[in-house]
Coordinates of C-alpha atoms in Angstrom, one line a residue:
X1 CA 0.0 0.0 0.0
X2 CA 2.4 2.4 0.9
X3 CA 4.6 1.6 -2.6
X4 CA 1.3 2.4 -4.5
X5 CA 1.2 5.4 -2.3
X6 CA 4.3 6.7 -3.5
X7 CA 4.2 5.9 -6.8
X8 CA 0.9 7.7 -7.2
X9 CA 2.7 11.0 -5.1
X10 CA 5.7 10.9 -7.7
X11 CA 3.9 10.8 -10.9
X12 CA 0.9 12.9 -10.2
X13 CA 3.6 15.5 -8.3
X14 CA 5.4 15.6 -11.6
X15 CA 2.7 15.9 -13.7
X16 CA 1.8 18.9 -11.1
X17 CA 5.0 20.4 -11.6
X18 CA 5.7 20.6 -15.1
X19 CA 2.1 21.3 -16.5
X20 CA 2.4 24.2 -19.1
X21 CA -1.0 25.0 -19.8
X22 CA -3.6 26.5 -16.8
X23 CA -6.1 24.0 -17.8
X24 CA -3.5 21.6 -16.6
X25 CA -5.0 17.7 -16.1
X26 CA -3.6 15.0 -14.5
X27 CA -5.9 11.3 -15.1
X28 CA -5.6 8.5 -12.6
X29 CA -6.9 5.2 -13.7
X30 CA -7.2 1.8 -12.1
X31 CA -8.2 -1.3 -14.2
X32 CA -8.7 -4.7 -13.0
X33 CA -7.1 -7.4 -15.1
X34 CA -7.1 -10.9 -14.5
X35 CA -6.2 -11.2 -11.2
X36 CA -3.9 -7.8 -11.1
X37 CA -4.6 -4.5 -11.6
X38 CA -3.1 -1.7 -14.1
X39 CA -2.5 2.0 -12.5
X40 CA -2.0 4.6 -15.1
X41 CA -1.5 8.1 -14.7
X42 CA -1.4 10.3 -17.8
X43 CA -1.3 14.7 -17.9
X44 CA -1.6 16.9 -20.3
X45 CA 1.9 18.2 -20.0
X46 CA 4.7 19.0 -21.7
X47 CA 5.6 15.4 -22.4
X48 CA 9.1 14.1 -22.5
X49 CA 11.2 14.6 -25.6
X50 CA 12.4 11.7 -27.2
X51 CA 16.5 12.6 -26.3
X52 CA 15.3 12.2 -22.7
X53 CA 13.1 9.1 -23.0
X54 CA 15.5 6.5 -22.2
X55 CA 17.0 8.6 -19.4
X56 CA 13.8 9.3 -17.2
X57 CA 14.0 6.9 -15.1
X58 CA 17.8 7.2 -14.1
X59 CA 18.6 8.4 -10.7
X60 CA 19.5 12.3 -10.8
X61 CA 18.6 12.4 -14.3
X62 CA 16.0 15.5 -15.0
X63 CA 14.8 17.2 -17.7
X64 CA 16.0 20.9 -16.9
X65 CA 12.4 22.0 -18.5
X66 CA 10.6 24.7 -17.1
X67 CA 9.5 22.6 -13.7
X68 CA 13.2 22.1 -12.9
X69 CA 15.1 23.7 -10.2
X70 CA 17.4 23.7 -7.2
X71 CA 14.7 21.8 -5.1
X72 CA 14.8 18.8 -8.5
X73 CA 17.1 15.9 -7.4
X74 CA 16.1 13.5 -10.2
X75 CA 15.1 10.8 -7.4
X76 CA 11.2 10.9 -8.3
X77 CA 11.0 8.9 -11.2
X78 CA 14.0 6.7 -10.3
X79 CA 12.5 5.6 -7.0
X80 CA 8.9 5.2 -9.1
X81 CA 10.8 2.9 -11.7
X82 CA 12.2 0.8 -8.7
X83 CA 9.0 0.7 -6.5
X84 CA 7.3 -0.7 -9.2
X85 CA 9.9 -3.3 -10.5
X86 CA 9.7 -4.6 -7.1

C-alpha cells in the first residue's frame, strides 16, 4: 500500500510540476485485469522529448524544463521505476 502510495505522489507531483497550460489535467486510472490491476496516470503536460526518454528513469537524471530547479534531485521517477519493478 504504501509503494502504491508513493508511486501515485511521484507521478501525479510531476505531472503537477511541469504542466504548461492553466487548464492543466492529471488522469488516474485503475483497471482490473485478471487477477492484477493496471494503475495509469497520464497529464496533459509537456511530455518528454524523445533525447530524454531513455534517461527518465535514471537516478538524478532531469529534464531541466521549465518545472526544474534547485529543489529537483532526479530521485522521483527513479524511485517510481524501482518501487514498481519490485
Amino acid at each position: 500500500r504504501t509503494a502504491v502510495q508513493q508511486v501515485l505522489l511521484n507521478l501525479i507531483s510531476n505531472a503537477m510540476r511541469y504542466a504548461d497550460k492553466p487548464d492543466g489535467r492529471v488522469l488516474v486510472e485503475l483497471a482490473e485485469v485478471g487477477d492484477a490491476y493496471r494503475l495509469s496516470v497520464q497529464d496533459n503536460g509537456p511530455g518528454i522529448s524523445s533525447t530524454d526518454a531513455a534517461r527518465i528513469f535514471e537516478p538524478f537524471f532531469t529534464t531541466g524544463g521549465s518545472g526544474n530547479d534547485a529543489s529537483q534531485h532526479g530521485i522521483g521517477l527513479a524511485t517510481v521505476k524501482r518501487l514498481v519493478a519490485a
